[in-house]
Amino acid sequence: MKHQLDFEKPILELQSKLAELKKHPETHSIDINVGEEIAQIERKLEETKRQIFLNLHAWDRIKIARHPKRPFTLDYIGLAFSDFNELHGDRLYAEDRAVVGGFGTIGDHRVMVIGTQKGRDTKENIRRNFGSAHPEGYRKALRLMKMADRFGLPIVTLIDTAGAYPGIGAEERHIAEAIAVNLREMMLFEVPIIAAVIGEGGSGGALGIGVANRVLILENAYYSVISPEGCAAILWKDRAAAPKAAEALKITARHLKELGLVDEIVPEPLGGAHADPKGAAASLKSAIVQHLDELVALTPEQRMEQRYDKFRSFGHFLERKPVAGESLEVKEPKNT
Amino acid sequence: MTTTFTKKTLGLETTEPALTPPPAIDKVAPFNKKPKLGASKARKRDIPEGLWTKCPKCATMVFDKELDENLKVCPKCYHHFPIGARERIHSLVETCTFEEMDATMVSVDVLNFTGVASYTTKLEDYQKSTGLKDAVVTGICMIGKHRAALGVMDFSFLGGSMGSVVGEKLTRLIERATEKALPLIIISTSGGARMYEGMFSLMQMAKTCAALGYHAKARLPYISVLTHPTTAGVMASYASVGDLILAEPGAMIGFAGPRVIKDTTQAELPPGFQTAEFLLDHGLIDAIIPRNELKERLIQYLGYLTASQHLRAAV
């Protein structure tokens, strides 16, 4: 079976057994009837799935997040949004197809939807640059977001990228600057912003369209400061230690929720989004619509303040508190 | 069109992360092959004067004392050695005007990072070897006649990497600058976001830029000075959004590490790739300023950038 993950093996075995039995009922065990045996296998299948997906390691989830059959941005746009009108170009240099964006409607909300887009086969992956955007992608996103802000459209971003593209052209046209400007500008928009990590949340390349009032993450997606392979190469001097790094970096949806870094985990159908893209899209849609309903009810000032306070609060550190009579605070000169 | 490229395999496993993590101090090799950056140098200086340092660029033996007096710039070839945050501040601000902020803030091992080495131990080691609490020193000072908010990073502390402390100290500095209507100067040097604090490190990029957004909205000037090296998460946040972006000669500046780019693209890197000079030619940097001229130039720039404030005050 193509694209089978190792931990999915027991599930696929049961599924093929079930299919075989339905196709050739005469092969069933002698002492029970066919219907009963099928029901038994179906129960066992459900139970096996539940057991497996309940106990996944961080590394298993990363494999699901990178699954080639996992729904990508345009799949979710097709399934959860209606009348998507794609808009192209950064008006500066090029059209970057690793980022897609345009008008779309979700529930009752007309929005600007933007996301990083991977390809499913080699040809599409070359066109989409494997979902890794150049500066033009981030600048296109910014252009569309500014337009959304001007005309009062909420912004929804879907994040699925291994990271911004590490290439010569990307450096020559200042990819770091493109991301940094987005971080600053997204903070000042008056419209609601929702970001959803739907697969891979690869570092600055993900954050570049990820500054939002609400940050959602799909159950099997991950969001990390560095790829587990990159972290393993530096700390363990061995890329094969990636599963250990994945665990240590605390990058799964559950960990991120526990640490307060994401607002909500969007549940995926049992077996992962790749097993049921429609179910996953319905789940994502209901979460986005619910948060949009909440955010449109706020004033622009409240939304800006909420977004600022949310990101302002991230960080853990220790400060020595001043003892009685002592002041650690900076004294301001009187002449100002 | 965007650059096309070829990949050996379909998978993304050869793609490195967007944020290059801090290079370990003893493994600085990726940057320009200039050996002996940072910590080892700092330790050497504690030994009584009279020692020599070999310039990695022109191989001249320079008296450490002379090097210190020359702001860590080789007197012969003008190679800029790394300079500590304290020395840098000393070289820029008027005597006794630096009021440090958040001097006691220290990092914590929030993820309980289970790696090959303990983060807590690493922090303690670096605090001992550098005399710093973390990789940035912030405060309010006078530069010439200008009152300014100043943040200076130090590469010798864990590769100048940005975790919660760097992000928080800079954010407080920026917020203070906005509140007091002060111009802001941040002198960066960093390998990027700090891996040991995971996603909290990444979020410092958004946090600092958020504060800068409001500083900019208040029409207050921000000068970003890039020194060797400034890369990855720091470059992709506050270092890149100055009203002015200045750089020191020869500084390595970029987003992804050169090795990562080479591995991903399988292409030869252009000569001088990711240096200050290369980025000036490619339109990112306003000016390259030698270290010994920086103070004078900052005073001039601040004069222009705060001119309207003086006008308002005069009315």
XYZ file of C-alpha atoms in Angstrom:
651
model
C 0.000 0.000 0.000
C 1.323 3.412 -1.004
C 1.893 6.100 1.649
C 1.308 3.722 4.512
C 2.685 4.827 7.873
C 4.251 2.063 9.953
C 1.901 2.484 12.895
C -1.089 2.258 10.549
C -0.223 -1.340 9.612
C -2.610 -3.131 12.000
C -5.447 -0.892 10.804
C -4.753 -1.561 7.143
C -4.486 -5.297 7.801
C -7.897 -5.340 9.403
C -9.314 -3.186 6.632
C -8.052 -5.539 3.936
C -9.337 -8.548 5.862
C -12.731 -6.889 6.056
C -12.744 -6.080 2.362
C -11.746 -9.621 1.500
C -14.500 -11.075 3.659
C -17.137 -8.807 2.120
C -15.969 -9.763 -1.357
C -15.772 -13.522 -0.703
C -18.238 -14.391 2.070
C -17.551 -18.119 1.564
C -14.111 -17.754 3.221
C -15.528 -16.942 6.638
C -14.856 -19.056 9.717
C -17.049 -22.128 9.939
C -18.425 -21.723 13.433
C -19.986 -18.218 13.075
C -22.001 -16.585 10.313
C -20.635 -13.930 7.931
C -22.561 -10.968 9.307
C -21.326 -11.675 12.806
C -17.735 -12.005 11.713
C -17.882 -8.736 9.770
C -19.357 -6.955 12.774
C -16.601 -8.418 14.946
C -13.863 -7.211 12.645
C -15.457 -3.770 12.378
C -15.534 -3.469 16.154
C -11.933 -4.579 16.364
C -10.965 -2.062 13.681
C -12.548 0.838 15.561
C -10.901 -0.251 18.780
C -7.485 -0.665 17.117
C -7.723 2.776 15.517
C -8.674 4.356 18.792
C -5.836 2.634 20.626
C -3.248 3.559 18.019
C -4.254 7.181 17.598
C -4.589 7.730 21.332
C -1.000 6.670 21.942
C 0.864 8.306 19.072
C 4.350 9.661 19.720
C 5.291 13.169 18.588
C 7.229 11.677 15.692
C 4.193 9.667 14.506
C 2.128 12.848 14.450
C 4.800 14.598 12.395
C 4.551 11.770 9.893
C 0.793 12.298 9.716
C 1.295 16.076 9.388
C 3.571 15.414 6.399
C 1.406 12.707 4.860
C 1.200 13.245 1.090
C -2.507 12.415 1.134
C -3.257 14.849 3.926
C -5.602 17.645 2.786
C -3.664 20.783 1.796
C -4.753 24.417 1.849
C -6.620 24.306 -1.467
C -8.378 21.091 -0.411
C -9.695 22.817 2.705
C -10.584 25.900 0.682
C -12.563 23.664 -1.677
C -14.289 21.752 1.113
C -14.883 24.380 3.800
C -15.176 27.623 1.793
C -17.463 28.571 -1.073
C -16.878 30.776 -4.159
C -13.122 31.045 -3.734
C -11.706 33.694 -6.067
C -7.951 33.380 -6.238
C -5.889 36.574 -6.500
C -2.305 36.566 -7.697
C 0.952 38.426 -7.393
C 2.912 40.637 -5.015
C 2.907 43.665 -7.426
C 6.660 43.838 -6.942
C 8.404 40.899 -8.537
C 6.533 37.653 -9.103
C 3.652 35.322 -8.442
C 4.706 32.814 -5.787
C 2.552 29.703 -6.062
C 3.712 28.360 -2.709
C 1.203 30.835 -1.265
C -2.399 31.007 -2.417
C -4.939 33.629 -1.464
C -8.190 35.240 -2.436
C -11.790 36.013 -1.560
C -13.872 33.217 -0.120
C -16.936 32.617 2.006
C -17.048 30.412 5.091
C -20.392 29.995 6.839
C -21.917 33.470 6.669
C -18.551 35.216 6.592
C -16.954 36.770 3.538
C -13.227 36.630 4.185
C -9.765 36.866 2.689
C -8.312 33.368 2.865
C -4.556 32.879 2.480
C -2.397 29.807 2.913
C 0.823 28.023 2.049
C 0.254 25.339 -0.559
C 2.133 22.067 -1.049
C 1.969 19.852 -4.116
C 0.890 16.241 -4.198
C 3.095 15.034 -7.071
C 6.499 16.056 -8.406
C 5.153 18.409 -11.050
C 2.830 20.167 -8.647
C 5.523 20.267 -5.989
C 7.909 22.065 -8.321
C 5.176 24.571 -9.150
C 4.419 25.031 -5.463
C 8.086 24.843 -4.437
C 7.173 22.091 -1.941
C 5.093 24.620 -0.021
C 8.124 26.747 0.866
C 7.493 30.364 -0.022
C 9.897 32.928 -1.402
C 9.716 36.569 -0.243
C 7.102 37.157 -2.966
C 4.727 34.757 -1.205
C 4.885 36.719 2.041
C 4.577 40.017 0.177
C 1.561 38.756 -1.766
C -0.001 37.659 1.516
C 0.645 41.116 2.968
C -0.861 42.841 -0.069
C -4.028 40.759 0.222
C -4.229 41.235 3.980
C -3.865 45.006 3.661
C -6.681 44.987 1.138
C -8.800 42.894 3.506
C -8.123 45.332 6.328
C -9.047 48.324 4.144
C -12.355 46.783 3.105
C -13.266 45.164 6.390
C -12.873 41.513 5.445
C -11.738 39.130 8.184
C -8.515 37.260 7.407
C -8.185 33.477 7.644
C -4.752 31.929 7.112
C -4.060 28.230 6.655
C -0.507 27.189 7.511
C 1.190 24.136 6.027
C 4.865 24.639 5.278
C 8.155 23.046 6.245
C 9.543 26.584 6.344
C 10.323 29.609 4.218
C 12.540 28.699 1.289
C 16.279 28.664 2.006
C 17.548 29.702 -1.432
C 19.814 32.209 -3.095
C 17.020 34.265 -4.681
C 15.098 34.233 -1.407
C 18.108 35.743 0.382
C 18.827 38.232 -2.409
C 15.278 39.546 -2.160
C 15.311 39.522 1.644
C 13.006 36.819 2.849
C 13.783 37.701 6.456
C 12.574 41.249 5.868
C 9.401 40.022 4.156
C 8.525 37.852 7.172
C 9.454 40.539 9.699
C 7.277 43.158 7.993
C 4.331 40.744 8.050
C 4.818 40.156 11.782
C 4.709 43.882 12.420
C 1.851 44.743 10.055
C -0.434 41.851 11.010
C -0.413 43.201 14.539
C -1.916 46.509 13.393
C -4.867 45.255 11.325
C -8.331 46.095 12.628
C -10.124 43.100 11.123
C -10.350 39.691 12.831
C -7.489 37.317 12.002
C -7.645 33.553 12.457
C -4.637 31.339 11.733
C -4.974 27.568 11.520
C -1.992 25.220 11.367
C -3.344 22.414 9.196
C -0.188 20.355 8.671
C 3.353 21.568 9.153
C 3.982 24.784 11.051
C 7.584 25.312 10.038
C 9.144 28.104 12.051
C 9.355 31.684 10.717
C 7.858 30.585 7.443
C 4.692 29.621 9.307
C 4.685 32.586 11.676
C 4.981 34.939 8.665
C 1.239 34.464 8.113
C 0.494 33.354 11.674
C -0.028 36.499 13.757
C -3.698 36.245 14.640
C -6.431 36.814 17.239
C -6.929 33.064 17.366
C -4.364 30.407 16.541
C -5.909 27.006 15.887
C -4.093 23.752 15.215
C -5.337 20.493 13.783
C -5.003 17.498 16.067
C -2.127 15.914 14.132
C -0.418 19.093 12.945
C 2.760 20.459 14.514
C 4.230 23.919 14.967
C 7.915 24.314 15.771
C 10.761 26.793 16.014
C 12.985 24.390 14.064
C 12.386 21.127 12.216
C 13.027 18.063 14.388
C 15.690 16.987 11.864
C 17.438 20.356 12.098
C 17.356 20.294 15.888
C 18.656 16.722 15.928
C 21.498 17.619 13.579
C 22.641 20.394 15.894
C 22.070 18.989 19.362
C 22.522 15.268 18.733
C 24.831 15.706 15.720
C 22.628 13.171 13.983
C 19.512 13.759 11.904
C 18.319 10.277 12.837
C 17.694 11.566 16.356
C 14.752 13.578 14.972
C 12.139 11.552 16.932
C 13.942 12.480 20.177
C 14.120 16.126 19.124
C 10.423 16.090 18.201
C 9.609 14.939 21.712
C 11.947 17.434 23.409
C 10.750 20.462 21.422
C 7.101 19.934 22.509
C 5.599 20.688 19.127
C 2.453 18.587 18.961
C -0.996 20.141 19.188
C -1.532 18.768 22.687
C 1.796 20.112 23.999
C 1.227 23.525 22.428
C -2.239 23.755 23.960
C -0.874 22.783 27.358
C 1.789 25.485 27.056
C -0.858 28.047 26.104
C 0.706 28.685 22.696
C -2.403 27.786 20.675
C -6.033 28.581 21.416
C -7.769 25.450 20.242
C -7.056 21.966 18.945
C -9.313 21.180 15.985
C -10.174 17.468 16.191
C -9.480 15.270 13.178
C -11.549 12.226 12.238
C -10.277 8.965 13.738
C -7.384 7.771 11.592
C -6.227 11.300 10.723
C -7.308 13.937 8.205
C -5.854 11.916 5.326
C -8.323 9.115 6.091
C -11.317 11.460 5.896
C -10.616 14.891 4.327
C -14.316 15.832 4.300
C -14.654 15.140 7.997
C -11.509 17.151 8.722
C -12.750 20.087 6.636
C -16.112 20.092 8.429
C -14.327 20.129 11.756
C -12.051 22.996 10.687
C -14.968 24.951 9.240
C -17.000 24.777 12.406
C -14.022 25.964 14.507
C -13.224 28.877 12.171
C -16.872 29.990 11.941
C -17.281 29.886 15.700
C -14.208 32.054 16.272
C -15.190 34.454 13.496
C -18.622 34.876 15.099
C -16.904 35.822 18.356
C -14.360 38.152 16.767
C -16.698 40.145 14.514
C -18.692 41.049 17.628
C -15.669 42.925 19.044
C -14.667 46.489 18.180
C -11.544 47.036 16.032
C -9.748 48.408 19.104
C -10.666 45.338 21.150
C -9.389 43.056 18.414
C -6.078 44.907 18.156
C -5.659 44.945 21.901
C -6.532 41.269 22.235
C -4.031 40.310 19.529
C -1.294 42.404 21.117
C -1.912 41.087 24.618
C -1.972 37.517 23.381
C 1.477 37.663 21.785
C 2.785 39.993 24.491
C 2.142 37.314 27.102
C 4.314 34.618 25.486
C 7.516 33.866 27.365
C 8.787 32.458 30.638
C 11.560 34.027 32.695
C 12.586 34.820 36.219
C 13.151 38.208 37.762
C 14.635 38.932 41.109
C 12.096 41.000 42.974
C 13.511 44.044 44.782
C 13.893 43.623 48.524
C 12.344 46.207 50.848
C 13.689 49.690 50.224
C 15.680 48.651 47.178
C 14.716 49.755 43.707
C 15.701 47.739 40.687
C 13.645 49.946 38.423
C 15.275 52.489 36.185
C 15.128 55.953 37.641
C 14.023 58.515 35.128
C 15.901 61.820 35.151
C 13.649 64.685 36.146
C 14.272 66.821 33.086
C 12.136 64.733 30.728
C 9.276 34.112 -12.104
C 10.431 32.733 -8.841
C 13.627 30.779 -8.952
C 13.236 27.234 -10.098
C 15.422 24.610 -8.547
C 15.994 20.948 -8.637
C 15.722 18.550 -5.789
C 17.248 15.168 -5.468
C 14.195 13.585 -3.964
C 10.532 14.327 -3.710
C 10.498 14.436 0.062
C 11.141 17.463 2.155
C 13.625 15.724 4.383
C 16.506 17.659 2.875
C 14.893 20.999 3.641
C 16.402 22.563 6.691
C 14.381 24.643 9.113
C 13.719 28.245 8.411
C 15.345 29.290 11.589
C 18.951 28.366 11.912
C 19.514 27.736 15.552
C 22.361 29.236 17.467
C 25.657 27.709 16.485
C 27.393 26.165 19.435
C 30.187 28.449 20.521
C 32.871 25.856 19.990
C 31.555 25.148 16.495
C 31.405 28.570 14.899
C 32.940 27.222 11.710
C 29.897 27.783 9.411
C 30.390 31.529 9.632
C 33.059 32.551 7.202
C 35.709 30.183 8.541
C 36.886 32.858 10.932
C 38.028 30.879 13.904
C 37.805 31.940 17.503
C 34.737 34.058 17.805
C 33.119 35.076 21.029
C 33.531 33.260 24.265
C 37.059 31.970 23.938
C 38.225 35.496 23.184
C 36.348 36.917 26.130
C 38.009 34.467 28.463
C 41.452 35.245 27.103
C 41.047 38.896 27.959
C 40.787 38.104 31.639
C 44.451 37.136 31.614
C 46.780 40.085 32.357
C 47.549 42.276 29.365
C 50.477 41.696 27.102
C 48.894 38.935 25.083
C 48.574 39.007 21.358
C 45.642 38.121 19.156
C 46.056 37.047 15.594
C 43.734 38.789 13.152
C 41.840 36.064 11.252
C 41.706 38.214 8.140
C 45.205 39.627 7.694
C 47.071 37.386 10.174
C 48.653 40.403 11.886
C 49.465 39.867 15.538
C 47.699 42.615 17.458
C 48.238 43.571 21.093
C 45.054 42.763 23.011
C 45.281 46.139 24.687
C 45.525 47.879 21.359
C 42.616 45.825 20.058
C 40.498 46.821 23.042
C 41.372 50.479 22.594
C 40.448 50.202 18.929
C 36.973 48.810 19.765
C 38.044 45.335 18.670
C 38.861 46.405 15.142
C 42.133 45.248 13.590
C 44.266 48.402 13.211
C 45.772 47.083 9.995
C 42.951 45.572 7.915
C 39.923 46.925 9.838
C 38.556 43.450 10.417
C 35.769 43.778 12.995
C 36.171 41.273 15.826
C 33.090 40.495 17.905
C 32.588 42.985 20.708
C 30.749 42.385 23.962
C 27.499 44.169 24.802
C 29.048 46.110 27.713
C 32.011 47.323 25.682
C 29.691 48.322 22.862
C 27.456 50.312 25.206
C 30.508 51.963 26.702
C 31.626 53.004 23.214
C 28.275 54.601 22.330
C 26.700 56.278 25.327
C 27.685 59.380 27.259
C 29.499 58.525 30.463
C 27.242 57.436 33.328
C 24.025 57.919 31.377
C 23.131 54.271 30.773
C 20.239 53.240 32.998
C 19.929 49.525 32.596
C 16.498 47.897 32.511
C 15.585 44.415 33.712
C 19.141 43.627 34.751
C 18.103 40.641 36.847
C 15.974 38.812 34.298
C 17.089 35.239 33.606
C 15.904 32.381 31.393
C 14.137 29.305 32.720
C 14.002 25.800 31.294
C 10.299 26.024 30.529
C 10.183 22.908 28.339
C 12.327 20.891 30.731
C 14.374 20.282 27.605
C 15.492 16.704 27.434
C 18.414 16.949 25.067
C 22.012 15.903 25.134
C 22.846 18.675 27.587
C 20.726 20.360 30.202
C 19.592 23.860 29.294
C 19.870 24.991 32.902
C 23.512 23.896 33.061
C 24.237 25.630 29.772
C 22.698 28.862 31.046
C 24.768 28.738 34.229
C 27.956 28.072 32.251
C 27.373 31.004 29.949
C 26.384 33.294 32.798
C 29.708 32.475 34.435
C 31.855 32.766 31.317
C 30.306 35.997 30.007
C 29.267 37.794 33.174
C 25.928 38.405 31.462
C 22.483 37.194 32.506
C 21.376 36.558 28.928
C 22.124 37.581 25.346
C 20.910 41.192 25.439
C 21.499 44.280 27.572
C 18.878 47.024 27.419
C 18.496 50.489 28.856
C 17.842 54.184 28.397
C 20.822 56.425 27.713
C 22.121 59.610 26.200
C 23.875 59.419 22.851
C 25.222 62.874 22.142
C 22.319 65.145 23.047
C 19.750 62.490 22.278
C 17.944 60.501 24.878
C 17.424 57.053 23.389
C 16.367 53.503 24.160
C 19.272 51.156 23.447
C 19.371 47.359 23.182
C 22.650 45.563 22.526
C 22.991 41.850 21.886
C 26.009 39.748 22.779
C 27.007 36.786 20.618
C 29.164 35.242 23.322
C 26.035 34.276 25.310
C 24.702 31.106 23.635
C 25.320 32.476 20.161
C 23.195 35.539 20.848
C 20.162 33.315 20.560
C 16.717 34.736 21.264
C 14.603 33.097 23.911
C 11.989 34.543 26.243
C 14.437 36.832 28.053
C 15.817 38.472 24.912
C 12.281 38.897 23.569
C 10.876 40.243 26.831
C 13.728 42.657 27.536
C 13.586 44.082 24.030
C 9.790 44.310 24.096
C 9.894 46.210 27.397
C 12.570 48.474 25.954
C 10.467 49.186 22.861
C 7.341 49.770 24.947
C 9.271 52.150 27.184
C 10.520 53.992 24.107
C 6.972 54.324 22.793
C 5.669 55.484 26.151
C 8.440 58.083 26.608
C 8.518 59.060 22.911
C 12.145 58.006 22.546
C 14.052 56.913 19.474
C 15.143 53.288 19.570
C 18.433 51.657 18.612
C 18.947 47.883 18.618
C 22.358 46.440 17.844
C 21.884 42.830 16.818
C 24.111 39.789 16.655
C 22.456 36.406 16.814
C 22.344 32.890 15.434
C 18.531 32.999 15.640
C 15.804 31.731 17.912
C 16.853 29.612 20.909
C 15.927 25.952 20.387
C 15.832 25.130 24.091
C 12.732 27.241 24.591
C 10.937 25.816 21.561
C 7.903 27.724 20.361
C 8.306 30.354 23.075
C 11.423 31.475 21.215
C 9.576 31.681 17.895
C 6.855 33.772 19.512
C 9.425 36.380 20.614
C 9.698 37.304 16.937
C 6.024 38.250 16.842
C 6.172 39.871 20.275
C 9.065 42.216 19.491
C 7.614 43.120 16.087
C 4.261 43.820 17.716
C 5.853 46.361 20.024
C 7.762 47.839 17.076
C 4.488 48.223 15.200
C 3.167 50.556 17.881
C 6.504 52.365 18.160
C 6.410 53.006 14.408
C 2.765 54.017 14.530
C 3.723 56.705 17.026
C 6.151 58.032 14.372
C 9.167 57.317 16.499
C 12.420 56.368 14.773
C 14.063 52.957 15.053
C 17.615 52.308 13.918
C 18.633 48.661 13.534
C 22.360 47.933 13.488
C 23.396 44.508 12.157
C 26.700 43.084 13.326
C 28.482 39.820 12.655
C 26.566 37.547 12.532
C 22.851 38.406 12.430
C 20.732 35.574 11.078
C 17.527 33.566 11.151
C 14.853 34.401 13.723
C 16.394 37.695 14.799
C 16.920 38.763 11.190
C 13.336 37.710 10.402
C 11.980 39.955 13.146
C 13.146 43.185 14.777
C 16.530 43.401 13.021
C 14.870 43.761 9.585
C 12.314 46.477 10.241
C 14.383 49.528 11.190
C 13.612 52.899 9.631
C 17.334 52.745 9.088
C 19.182 49.467 8.733
C 22.915 49.839 9.250
C 25.590 47.157 9.217
C 29.197 46.694 10.239
C 31.696 45.931 7.479
C 31.992 42.262 6.595
C 29.129 41.176 8.853
C 27.418 37.935 7.858
C 23.711 38.667 7.583
C 20.950 36.388 6.331
C 17.951 34.215 7.003
C 19.018 30.622 6.309
C 22.544 29.358 6.920
C 24.795 29.100 3.841
C 25.223 25.348 4.273
C 21.469 24.817 4.398
C 21.047 26.854 1.223
C 23.787 24.930 -0.520
C 22.308 21.584 0.518
C 18.797 22.580 -0.524
C 19.539 24.217 -3.839
C 22.628 22.259 -4.871
C 23.905 25.535 -6.302
C 27.162 27.440 -5.915
C 26.692 30.457 -3.686
C 27.621 33.806 -5.281
C 30.823 35.457 -4.004
C 30.312 37.541 -0.891
C 26.868 35.977 -0.405
C 25.118 37.122 2.784
C 27.690 39.750 3.720
C 26.821 43.328 4.634
C 28.323 44.498 1.339
C 26.257 41.965 -0.661
C 23.082 43.107 1.072
C 23.882 46.756 0.481
C 24.185 45.946 -3.222
C 20.878 44.091 -3.047
C 19.085 47.008 -1.466
C 18.498 46.013 2.140
C 21.016 48.109 4.025
C 21.075 51.900 4.231
C 24.761 52.213 5.033
C 27.757 50.223 6.191
C 29.338 51.991 9.128
C 32.729 51.091 10.607
C 32.539 50.583 14.358
C 34.626 53.603 15.313
C 32.293 55.911 13.355
C 29.047 54.443 14.635
C 28.448 56.807 17.527
C 29.034 59.925 15.455
C 26.773 58.656 12.666
C 24.005 57.643 15.072
C 24.033 61.156 16.515
C 23.703 62.611 13.022
C 20.891 60.251 12.042
C 19.024 60.877 15.277
C 19.318 64.588 14.560
C 17.451 64.146 11.286
C 14.954 61.597 12.545
C 13.943 63.659 15.559
C 14.021 67.032 13.796
C 10.248 67.325 13.667
C 10.038 66.658 17.400
C 12.344 69.589 18.021
C 10.138 71.636 15.733
C 7.084 70.666 17.722
C 8.855 71.458 20.976
C 9.911 74.873 19.667
C 6.383 75.933 18.711
